[in-house]
Amino acid sequence: MWTLKTVGRAAAPTANSSLGAAIWAPAHMSVFYQDSAGSILESEFANGTWARPRAVATAKLGTDIVAVAASNANGTLKAVYVQEGANIIQWLSSASSDWSNTTITPSPELSSNSRFSFNSGRMHYTSADGGIAEMTGRVGQWRQSGKLSVSNSGPATDVASGLALFDWAFVFYSTADDTLWNQGYFTYYGWQRPLEFVPSGVPWT
């Protein structure tokens, strides 16, 4: 059952701030949000307590914020992605190192207020041409992969993606005409045609 809880000791987010959240370990998670000055703040929960928020990055106001747990040879990494102009900025932190950043420059170009999603080695983002593009790889080694065929009556406005099986990925995206679409990917067949998604038979709004 879902219950509503408050992020303790949190700072005030700016109006319409994006939220990013990730679980690092059992009973250890962080929520990321933006304040009115453009700072990306982390509220971290561990040992049953919310820590005071701390600034981990800065970004343009209104940026999407995506947080994921990653890893490298040194262990678990906190990874946070935000937009800065035509670039996605990747911020990384580990138990032994503070936050540092690298720049990802996607092609095709990001939309002016891009929405993006990261899942299991895939990055999907809304592009300036109204479509959705994909990059594949891992922390520090992202490469352009291709574009989805957004064949409906409006440009993509938001995107979420996931991995159902090792060879089956799926992307949900909304469009400017207030419809929700689903597109699947299978290793041996590539991207399938987009299908409109109507949750429980109720029009998407």
Coordinates of N, CA and C in Angstrom, one line a residue:
M1 N 0.8 -1.2 0.0 CA 0.0 0.0 0.0 C 0.9 1.2 0.0
W2 N 0.5 2.2 -0.8 CA 1.2 3.5 -0.9 C 0.8 4.4 0.3
T3 N 1.8 5.0 0.9 CA 1.6 6.0 1.9 C 2.3 7.3 1.6
L4 N 1.8 8.4 2.1 CA 2.4 9.7 1.8 C 3.3 10.1 2.9
K5 N 4.5 10.4 2.6 CA 5.5 10.9 3.6 C 6.2 12.2 3.1
T6 N 6.6 13.0 4.1 CA 7.3 14.2 3.7 C 8.8 14.1 3.8
V7 N 9.4 14.7 2.8 CA 10.9 14.7 2.8 C 11.3 15.7 4.0
G8 N 11.9 15.1 5.0 CA 12.2 15.9 6.2 C 13.3 16.9 5.9
R9 N 13.2 18.1 6.5 CA 14.2 19.1 6.5 C 14.6 19.6 5.1
A10 N 13.7 19.4 4.1 CA 14.0 19.8 2.8 C 13.9 21.3 2.6
A11 N 14.7 21.8 1.6 CA 14.6 23.2 1.3 C 13.4 23.4 0.4
A12 N 13.1 24.7 0.1 CA 11.9 25.0 -0.7 C 12.3 24.9 -2.2
P13 N 11.6 23.9 -2.9 CA 11.9 23.8 -4.4 C 11.2 25.0 -5.1
T14 N 11.8 25.3 -6.3 CA 11.2 26.3 -7.1 C 9.9 25.8 -7.7
A15 N 9.0 26.7 -8.2 CA 7.8 26.3 -8.8 C 8.0 25.4 -10.0
N16 N 7.3 24.3 -10.0 CA 7.4 23.3 -11.1 C 8.8 22.7 -11.2
S17 N 9.5 22.6 -10.1 CA 10.8 21.9 -10.2 C 10.6 20.4 -10.5
S18 N 11.5 19.9 -11.4 CA 11.5 18.5 -11.6 C 12.0 17.8 -10.3
L19 N 11.7 16.5 -10.2 CA 12.2 15.8 -9.1 C 12.9 14.5 -9.6
G20 N 14.1 14.2 -9.0 CA 14.8 13.0 -9.3 C 15.0 12.2 -8.0
A21 N 14.9 10.9 -8.0 CA 15.1 10.1 -6.8 C 15.7 8.8 -7.2
A22 N 16.5 8.3 -6.3 CA 17.2 7.0 -6.5 C 17.4 6.3 -5.2
I23 N 17.4 5.0 -5.2 CA 17.7 4.2 -4.0 C 19.2 3.7 -4.2
W24 N 20.0 4.0 -3.2 CA 21.4 3.6 -3.3 C 21.6 2.2 -2.6
A25 N 20.9 1.9 -1.6 CA 21.0 0.7 -0.8 C 19.7 0.5 0.0
P26 N 19.5 -0.6 0.6 CA 18.3 -0.7 1.5 C 18.2 0.4 2.5
A27 N 17.1 1.1 2.6 CA 16.9 2.2 3.6 C 17.8 3.4 3.3
H28 N 18.3 3.5 2.1 CA 19.3 4.6 1.8 C 18.9 5.2 0.4
M29 N 18.4 6.4 0.4 CA 17.9 7.0 -0.9 C 18.2 8.5 -0.8
S30 N 18.0 9.1 -2.0 CA 18.1 10.6 -2.1 C 17.0 11.1 -3.0
V31 N 16.6 12.3 -2.8 CA 15.7 13.0 -3.6 C 16.4 14.3 -4.1
F32 N 16.3 14.6 -5.4 CA 17.0 15.8 -5.9 C 15.9 16.7 -6.5
Y33 N 16.1 18.0 -6.3 CA 15.2 19.0 -6.8 C 15.9 20.3 -6.9
Q34 N 15.3 21.3 -7.5 CA 15.9 22.6 -7.9 C 15.3 23.8 -7.1
D35 N 16.2 24.7 -6.6 CA 15.6 25.9 -5.9 C 15.6 27.0 -6.9
S36 N 15.1 28.2 -6.5 CA 14.8 29.3 -7.4 C 16.1 29.9 -7.9
A37 N 17.3 29.6 -7.3 CA 18.6 30.1 -7.8 C 19.2 29.2 -8.8
G38 N 18.6 28.1 -9.1 CA 19.1 27.1 -10.1 C 19.9 26.0 -9.5
S39 N 20.1 26.0 -8.1 CA 20.9 24.9 -7.5 C 20.1 23.6 -7.5
I40 N 20.8 22.5 -7.8 CA 20.2 21.2 -7.6 C 20.6 20.7 -6.2
L41 N 19.5 20.5 -5.4 CA 19.7 20.1 -4.0 C 19.5 18.6 -3.8
E42 N 20.2 18.0 -2.9 CA 20.0 16.6 -2.6 C 19.5 16.5 -1.1
S43 N 18.4 15.9 -0.9 CA 18.0 15.5 0.4 C 18.1 14.0 0.5
E44 N 19.0 13.6 1.5 CA 19.4 12.2 1.6 C 18.8 11.5 2.8
F45 N 18.3 10.3 2.6 CA 17.7 9.6 3.8 C 18.6 8.4 4.0
A46 N 19.1 8.2 5.3 CA 19.9 7.1 5.7 C 19.8 6.9 7.2
N47 N 19.8 5.7 7.7 CA 19.8 5.4 9.1 C 18.5 6.0 9.7
G48 N 17.4 6.0 8.9 CA 16.1 6.5 9.5 C 16.0 8.0 9.6
T49 N 16.9 8.8 9.0 CA 16.9 10.2 9.2 C 17.2 10.9 7.9
W50 N 16.5 12.0 7.6 CA 16.7 12.9 6.5 C 17.8 13.9 6.9
A51 N 18.9 14.0 6.0 CA 19.9 14.9 6.2 C 19.5 16.3 5.7
R52 N 20.2 17.3 6.2 CA 19.9 18.7 5.7 C 20.3 18.7 4.2
P53 N 19.5 19.4 3.4 CA 19.8 19.4 1.9 C 21.1 20.1 1.6
R54 N 21.7 19.6 0.6 CA 23.0 20.2 0.2 C 23.0 20.4 -1.3
A55 N 23.7 21.4 -1.8 CA 23.7 21.7 -3.2 C 24.8 20.8 -3.8
V56 N 24.4 20.2 -4.9 CA 25.4 19.3 -5.6 C 25.7 19.8 -7.0
A57 N 24.9 20.7 -7.6 CA 25.1 21.1 -8.9 C 24.3 22.4 -9.2
T58 N 24.5 23.0 -10.3 CA 23.7 24.1 -10.8 C 23.3 23.8 -12.2
A59 N 22.1 24.3 -12.6 CA 21.6 24.1 -13.9 C 20.6 25.1 -14.3
K60 N 20.2 25.2 -15.5 CA 19.2 26.2 -16.0 C 17.9 25.8 -15.2
L61 N 17.1 26.9 -14.9 CA 15.8 26.7 -14.3 C 14.9 25.9 -15.1
G62 N 14.2 25.0 -14.6 CA 13.3 24.1 -15.3 C 13.9 22.9 -15.9
T63 N 15.2 22.6 -15.7 CA 15.8 21.4 -16.2 C 15.1 20.2 -15.7
D64 N 15.1 19.1 -16.5 CA 14.7 17.8 -16.0 C 15.9 17.3 -15.1
I65 N 15.5 16.5 -14.1 CA 16.5 16.0 -13.2 C 16.3 14.5 -13.1
V66 N 17.3 13.7 -13.5 CA 17.2 12.3 -13.4 C 18.3 11.7 -12.5
A67 N 18.0 10.9 -11.6 CA 19.0 10.3 -10.7 C 19.0 8.8 -10.8
V68 N 20.1 8.2 -10.9 CA 20.2 6.7 -11.0 C 21.4 6.2 -10.2
A69 N 21.3 5.0 -9.8 CA 22.4 4.3 -9.1 C 23.3 3.7 -10.2
A70 N 24.5 4.0 -10.2 CA 25.5 3.4 -11.2 C 26.6 2.7 -10.5
S71 N 27.6 2.3 -11.2 CA 28.7 1.6 -10.6 C 29.9 1.7 -11.5
N72 N 31.1 1.6 -11.0 CA 32.3 1.4 -11.7 C 33.3 0.5 -10.9
A73 N 34.5 0.5 -11.3 CA 35.5 -0.4 -10.6 C 35.6 -0.1 -9.1
N74 N 35.2 1.1 -8.7 CA 35.4 1.5 -7.3 C 34.1 1.3 -6.5
G75 N 33.0 0.8 -7.1 CA 31.8 0.6 -6.4 C 30.6 1.4 -6.8
T76 N 29.7 1.6 -6.0 CA 28.4 2.3 -6.3 C 28.7 3.8 -6.5
L77 N 28.0 4.3 -7.5 CA 28.1 5.8 -7.8 C 26.7 6.3 -7.7
K78 N 26.6 7.6 -7.2 CA 25.4 8.4 -7.4 C 25.6 9.1 -8.7
A79 N 24.6 9.0 -9.6 CA 24.6 9.7 -10.9 C 23.4 10.6 -11.0
V80 N 23.6 11.9 -11.4 CA 22.5 12.8 -11.6 C 22.7 13.5 -12.9
Y81 N 21.7 13.6 -13.7 CA 21.7 14.2 -15.0 C 20.8 15.4 -15.1
V82 N 21.3 16.5 -15.6 CA 20.6 17.7 -15.8 C 20.9 18.3 -17.2
Q83 N 20.1 19.3 -17.6 CA 20.4 19.9 -18.9 C 21.1 21.3 -18.7
E84 N 22.0 21.6 -19.6 CA 22.6 22.9 -19.7 C 22.8 23.3 -21.1
G85 N 21.9 24.1 -21.7 CA 22.0 24.4 -23.1 C 21.7 23.2 -24.0
A86 N 22.7 23.0 -24.9 CA 22.6 21.8 -25.8 C 23.2 20.5 -25.2
N87 N 23.6 20.6 -24.0 CA 24.3 19.5 -23.3 C 23.5 18.9 -22.2
I88 N 23.8 17.6 -21.9 CA 23.4 16.9 -20.7 C 24.6 16.9 -19.8
I89 N 24.5 17.4 -18.6 CA 25.6 17.3 -17.6 C 25.4 16.1 -16.7
Q90 N 26.4 15.3 -16.7 CA 26.5 14.1 -15.8 C 27.3 14.4 -14.5
W91 N 26.6 14.4 -13.4 CA 27.2 14.6 -12.1 C 27.4 13.3 -11.4
L92 N 28.6 13.0 -10.9 CA 28.8 11.7 -10.2 C 29.4 11.9 -8.9
S93 N 29.1 11.0 -7.9 CA 29.6 11.1 -6.6 C 29.7 9.6 -6.1
S94 N 30.7 9.4 -5.3 CA 30.9 8.0 -4.6 C 31.2 8.2 -3.2
A95 N 31.3 7.1 -2.5 CA 31.6 7.1 -1.0 C 32.9 7.8 -0.7
S96 N 33.8 7.8 -1.7 CA 35.2 8.3 -1.5 C 35.5 9.6 -2.2
S97 N 34.5 10.1 -3.1 CA 34.7 11.3 -3.8 C 33.5 12.2 -3.9
D98 N 33.8 13.5 -3.9 CA 32.7 14.5 -3.9 C 32.1 14.5 -5.4
W99 N 31.1 15.4 -5.6 CA 30.5 15.5 -6.9 C 31.4 16.1 -7.9
S100 N 31.5 15.5 -9.1 CA 32.2 16.1 -10.2 C 31.4 15.8 -11.5
N101 N 31.7 16.6 -12.6 CA 30.8 16.5 -13.7 C 31.5 16.3 -15.0
T102 N 30.8 15.7 -16.0 CA 31.3 15.6 -17.4 C 30.1 16.0 -18.3
T103 N 30.4 16.3 -19.5 CA 29.5 16.9 -20.4 C 29.1 15.8 -21.5
I104 N 27.9 15.6 -21.8 CA 27.4 14.8 -22.9 C 26.7 15.7 -23.9
T105 N 27.2 15.6 -25.1 CA 26.6 16.4 -26.2 C 25.8 15.5 -27.2
P106 N 24.5 15.4 -27.0 CA 23.8 14.5 -27.9 C 23.6 15.1 -29.3
S107 N 23.4 14.2 -30.2 CA 23.0 14.6 -31.6 C 22.0 13.5 -32.1
P108 N 20.8 13.9 -32.5 CA 20.3 15.2 -32.7 C 20.2 16.0 -31.4
E109 N 20.1 17.3 -31.5 CA 20.2 18.3 -30.4 C 19.0 18.1 -29.5
L110 N 19.2 18.4 -28.2 CA 18.2 18.4 -27.2 C 17.1 19.5 -27.6
S111 N 15.9 19.3 -27.2 CA 14.9 20.3 -27.3 C 15.2 21.4 -26.2
S112 N 14.6 22.6 -26.3 CA 15.0 23.7 -25.4 C 14.8 23.4 -24.0
N113 N 13.8 22.6 -23.7 CA 13.5 22.2 -22.3 C 13.3 20.6 -22.3
S114 N 14.4 20.0 -22.6 CA 14.3 18.5 -22.9 C 13.9 17.7 -21.7
R115 N 13.2 16.6 -21.9 CA 12.9 15.6 -20.9 C 13.7 14.4 -21.3
F116 N 14.3 13.8 -20.3 CA 15.1 12.6 -20.6 C 14.9 11.5 -19.5
S117 N 15.3 10.3 -19.9 CA 15.1 9.1 -19.1 C 16.3 8.2 -19.2
F118 N 16.8 7.6 -18.1 CA 17.9 6.7 -18.2 C 17.5 5.4 -17.6
N119 N 17.8 4.3 -18.3 CA 17.5 3.0 -17.8 C 18.3 1.9 -18.4
S120 N 19.0 1.1 -17.6 CA 19.7 -0.1 -18.1 C 20.5 0.2 -19.3
G121 N 21.4 1.2 -19.3 CA 22.3 1.4 -20.4 C 21.7 2.2 -21.6
R122 N 20.5 2.7 -21.4 CA 19.9 3.5 -22.5 C 19.5 4.9 -21.9
M123 N 19.7 5.9 -22.8 CA 19.2 7.2 -22.5 C 18.3 7.6 -23.6
H124 N 17.1 8.1 -23.2 CA 16.1 8.6 -24.2 C 15.8 10.1 -23.9
Y125 N 15.7 10.9 -24.9 CA 15.5 12.3 -24.6 C 14.7 12.9 -25.8
T126 N 13.9 14.0 -25.4 CA 13.2 14.7 -26.4 C 14.1 15.6 -27.2
S127 N 14.1 15.5 -28.5 CA 15.0 16.3 -29.3 C 14.4 17.5 -30.0
A128 N 15.2 18.4 -30.5 CA 14.7 19.7 -31.0 C 13.8 19.5 -32.2
D129 N 13.9 18.4 -32.9 CA 13.0 18.2 -34.1 C 11.7 17.6 -33.7
G130 N 11.4 17.5 -32.4 CA 10.1 17.0 -31.9 C 10.0 15.5 -31.7
G131 N 11.1 14.8 -31.9 CA 11.2 13.4 -31.8 C 11.8 13.0 -30.5
I132 N 12.1 11.7 -30.4 CA 12.8 11.1 -29.3 C 14.0 10.4 -29.8
A133 N 15.2 10.7 -29.2 CA 16.4 10.1 -29.7 C 17.0 9.2 -28.5
E134 N 17.9 8.3 -28.9 CA 18.4 7.3 -28.0 C 19.9 7.3 -28.0
M135 N 20.5 7.3 -26.8 CA 21.9 7.0 -26.6 C 22.1 5.7 -25.8
T136 N 23.1 5.0 -26.1 CA 23.4 3.7 -25.3 C 24.8 3.8 -24.7
G137 N 25.0 3.0 -23.7 CA 26.3 3.0 -23.1 C 26.3 2.8 -21.6
R138 N 27.2 3.5 -20.9 CA 27.2 3.5 -19.5 C 27.9 4.8 -19.0
V139 N 28.0 4.9 -17.7 CA 28.6 6.1 -17.1 C 29.9 6.4 -17.8
G140 N 30.0 7.6 -18.3 CA 31.2 8.1 -19.0 C 31.4 7.7 -20.4
Q141 N 30.6 6.8 -20.9 CA 30.8 6.2 -22.3 C 29.5 6.1 -23.0
W142 N 28.9 7.3 -23.3 CA 27.6 7.3 -24.0 C 27.8 7.5 -25.5
R143 N 27.1 6.8 -26.3 CA 27.2 7.0 -27.8 C 25.8 7.1 -28.4
Q144 N 25.7 7.8 -29.5 CA 24.4 8.0 -30.2 C 24.0 6.6 -30.8
S145 N 22.7 6.3 -30.6 CA 22.2 5.0 -31.1 C 21.2 5.2 -32.2
G146 N 20.3 6.2 -32.1 CA 19.3 6.3 -33.2 C 18.1 7.1 -32.7
K147 N 17.0 7.0 -33.5 CA 15.8 7.8 -33.2 C 14.6 6.8 -33.2
L148 N 13.7 7.2 -32.4 CA 12.4 6.5 -32.4 C 11.5 7.1 -33.4
S149 N 10.6 6.4 -34.0 CA 9.7 7.0 -35.0 C 8.4 7.4 -34.3
V150 N 8.4 8.7 -33.9 CA 7.3 9.3 -33.2 C 6.2 9.6 -34.3
S151 N 5.5 8.6 -34.7 CA 4.5 8.8 -35.8 C 3.1 9.0 -35.2
N152 N 2.9 10.2 -34.7 CA 1.5 10.6 -34.2 C 1.4 12.1 -34.5
S153 N 0.4 12.7 -33.9 CA 0.0 14.0 -34.4 C 0.6 15.2 -33.5
G154 N 1.6 14.9 -32.7 CA 2.2 16.0 -32.0 C 3.6 15.6 -31.6
P155 N 4.5 16.6 -31.4 CA 5.9 16.3 -30.9 C 5.9 15.8 -29.5
A156 N 7.0 15.0 -29.2 CA 7.1 14.4 -27.9 C 7.4 15.5 -26.9
T157 N 6.7 15.4 -25.7 CA 6.8 16.4 -24.7 C 7.4 15.9 -23.4
D158 N 7.4 14.6 -23.2 CA 8.0 13.9 -22.0 C 8.2 12.5 -22.3
V159 N 9.1 11.9 -21.6 CA 9.5 10.5 -21.9 C 9.9 9.7 -20.6
A160 N 9.6 8.5 -20.6 CA 10.0 7.6 -19.5 C 10.3 6.2 -20.2
S161 N 11.3 5.5 -19.7 CA 11.7 4.2 -20.3 C 12.0 3.2 -19.2
G162 N 12.0 2.0 -19.7 CA 12.4 0.9 -18.7 C 12.8 -0.3 -19.5
L163 N 13.3 -1.3 -18.7 CA 13.7 -2.6 -19.3 C 12.9 -3.7 -18.7
A164 N 12.1 -4.4 -19.6 CA 11.3 -5.5 -19.1 C 12.1 -6.8 -19.0
L165 N 12.9 -7.1 -20.0 CA 13.8 -8.2 -20.0 C 15.1 -7.7 -20.6
F166 N 16.1 -8.6 -20.6 CA 17.5 -8.2 -21.1 C 17.4 -7.8 -22.5
D167 N 16.4 -8.3 -23.3 CA 16.4 -8.0 -24.7 C 15.1 -7.2 -25.1
W168 N 14.4 -6.7 -24.1 CA 13.1 -6.0 -24.4 C 13.1 -4.7 -23.6
A169 N 13.2 -3.6 -24.3 CA 13.0 -2.3 -23.7 C 11.7 -1.6 -24.1
F170 N 11.3 -0.7 -23.3 CA 10.0 0.0 -23.7 C 10.2 1.5 -23.3
V171 N 9.5 2.3 -24.1 CA 9.5 3.8 -23.9 C 8.0 4.3 -23.9
F172 N 7.7 5.0 -22.9 CA 6.4 5.7 -22.9 C 6.7 7.2 -23.1
Y173 N 5.9 7.9 -23.9 CA 6.1 9.3 -24.1 C 4.7 10.0 -24.3
S174 N 4.6 11.2 -23.9 CA 3.4 12.0 -24.1 C 3.7 13.0 -25.2
T175 N 2.7 13.5 -25.9 CA 2.8 14.4 -27.0 C 2.0 15.7 -26.8
A176 N 2.2 16.7 -27.6 CA 1.6 18.0 -27.4 C 0.0 17.9 -27.6
D177 N -0.5 16.8 -28.2 CA -1.9 16.7 -28.4 C -2.6 15.9 -27.2
D178 N -1.8 15.8 -26.1 CA -2.3 15.2 -24.8 C -2.6 13.7 -25.0
T179 N -1.8 13.0 -25.8 CA -1.9 11.6 -25.9 C -0.7 10.9 -25.3
L180 N -0.8 9.7 -24.9 CA 0.3 8.9 -24.3 C 0.6 7.7 -25.3
W181 N 1.9 7.5 -25.6 CA 2.3 6.5 -26.5 C 3.3 5.5 -25.9
N182 N 3.3 4.3 -26.4 CA 4.2 3.3 -26.0 C 4.9 2.7 -27.2
Q183 N 6.2 2.5 -27.1 CA 7.0 1.9 -28.2 C 8.0 0.9 -27.6
G184 N 8.0 -0.3 -28.1 CA 8.8 -1.3 -27.6 C 10.0 -1.6 -28.5
Y185 N 11.1 -2.1 -27.9 CA 12.3 -2.5 -28.7 C 12.7 -4.0 -28.3
F186 N 12.9 -4.8 -29.4 CA 13.4 -6.1 -29.2 C 14.7 -6.3 -29.9
T187 N 15.6 -7.0 -29.3 CA 17.0 -7.1 -29.8 C 17.0 -7.5 -31.3
Y188 N 16.2 -8.5 -31.7 CA 16.3 -9.0 -33.0 C 15.4 -8.3 -34.0
Y189 N 14.5 -7.5 -33.5 CA 13.5 -6.8 -34.4 C 13.6 -5.3 -34.4
G190 N 14.4 -4.7 -33.5 CA 14.5 -3.3 -33.4 C 13.2 -2.6 -32.8
W191 N 13.1 -1.4 -33.1 CA 11.9 -0.6 -32.6 C 10.6 -1.0 -33.3
Q192 N 9.6 -1.2 -32.5 CA 8.3 -1.5 -33.1 C 7.5 -0.2 -33.3
R193 N 6.4 -0.3 -34.1 CA 5.7 1.0 -34.3 C 5.0 1.4 -33.0
P194 N 4.9 2.8 -32.9 CA 4.3 3.3 -31.6 C 2.8 3.0 -31.5
L195 N 2.3 2.7 -30.3 CA 0.9 2.4 -30.0 C 0.4 3.4 -29.0
E196 N -0.8 3.9 -29.2 CA -1.4 4.8 -28.2 C -1.7 4.0 -27.0
F197 N -1.4 4.6 -25.8 CA -1.7 3.9 -24.6 C -2.8 4.7 -23.8
V198 N -3.8 3.9 -23.5 CA -4.9 4.5 -22.7 C -5.1 3.8 -21.4
P199 N -4.6 4.3 -20.3 CA -4.7 3.6 -19.0 C -6.1 3.4 -18.6
S200 N -6.5 2.1 -18.3 CA -7.8 1.7 -17.8 C -8.9 2.3 -18.7
G201 N -8.7 2.5 -19.9 CA -9.8 3.0 -20.8 C -10.1 4.4 -20.7
V202 N -9.3 5.2 -19.9 CA -9.6 6.6 -19.6 C -8.7 7.4 -20.5
P203 N -9.2 8.4 -21.2 CA -8.3 9.3 -22.0 C -7.2 9.9 -21.2
W204 N -6.0 10.0 -21.7 CA -4.8 10.6 -21.0 C -5.0 12.1 -21.0
T205 N -4.8 12.7 -19.8 CA -4.9 14.2 -19.7 C -3.7 14.7 -18.9

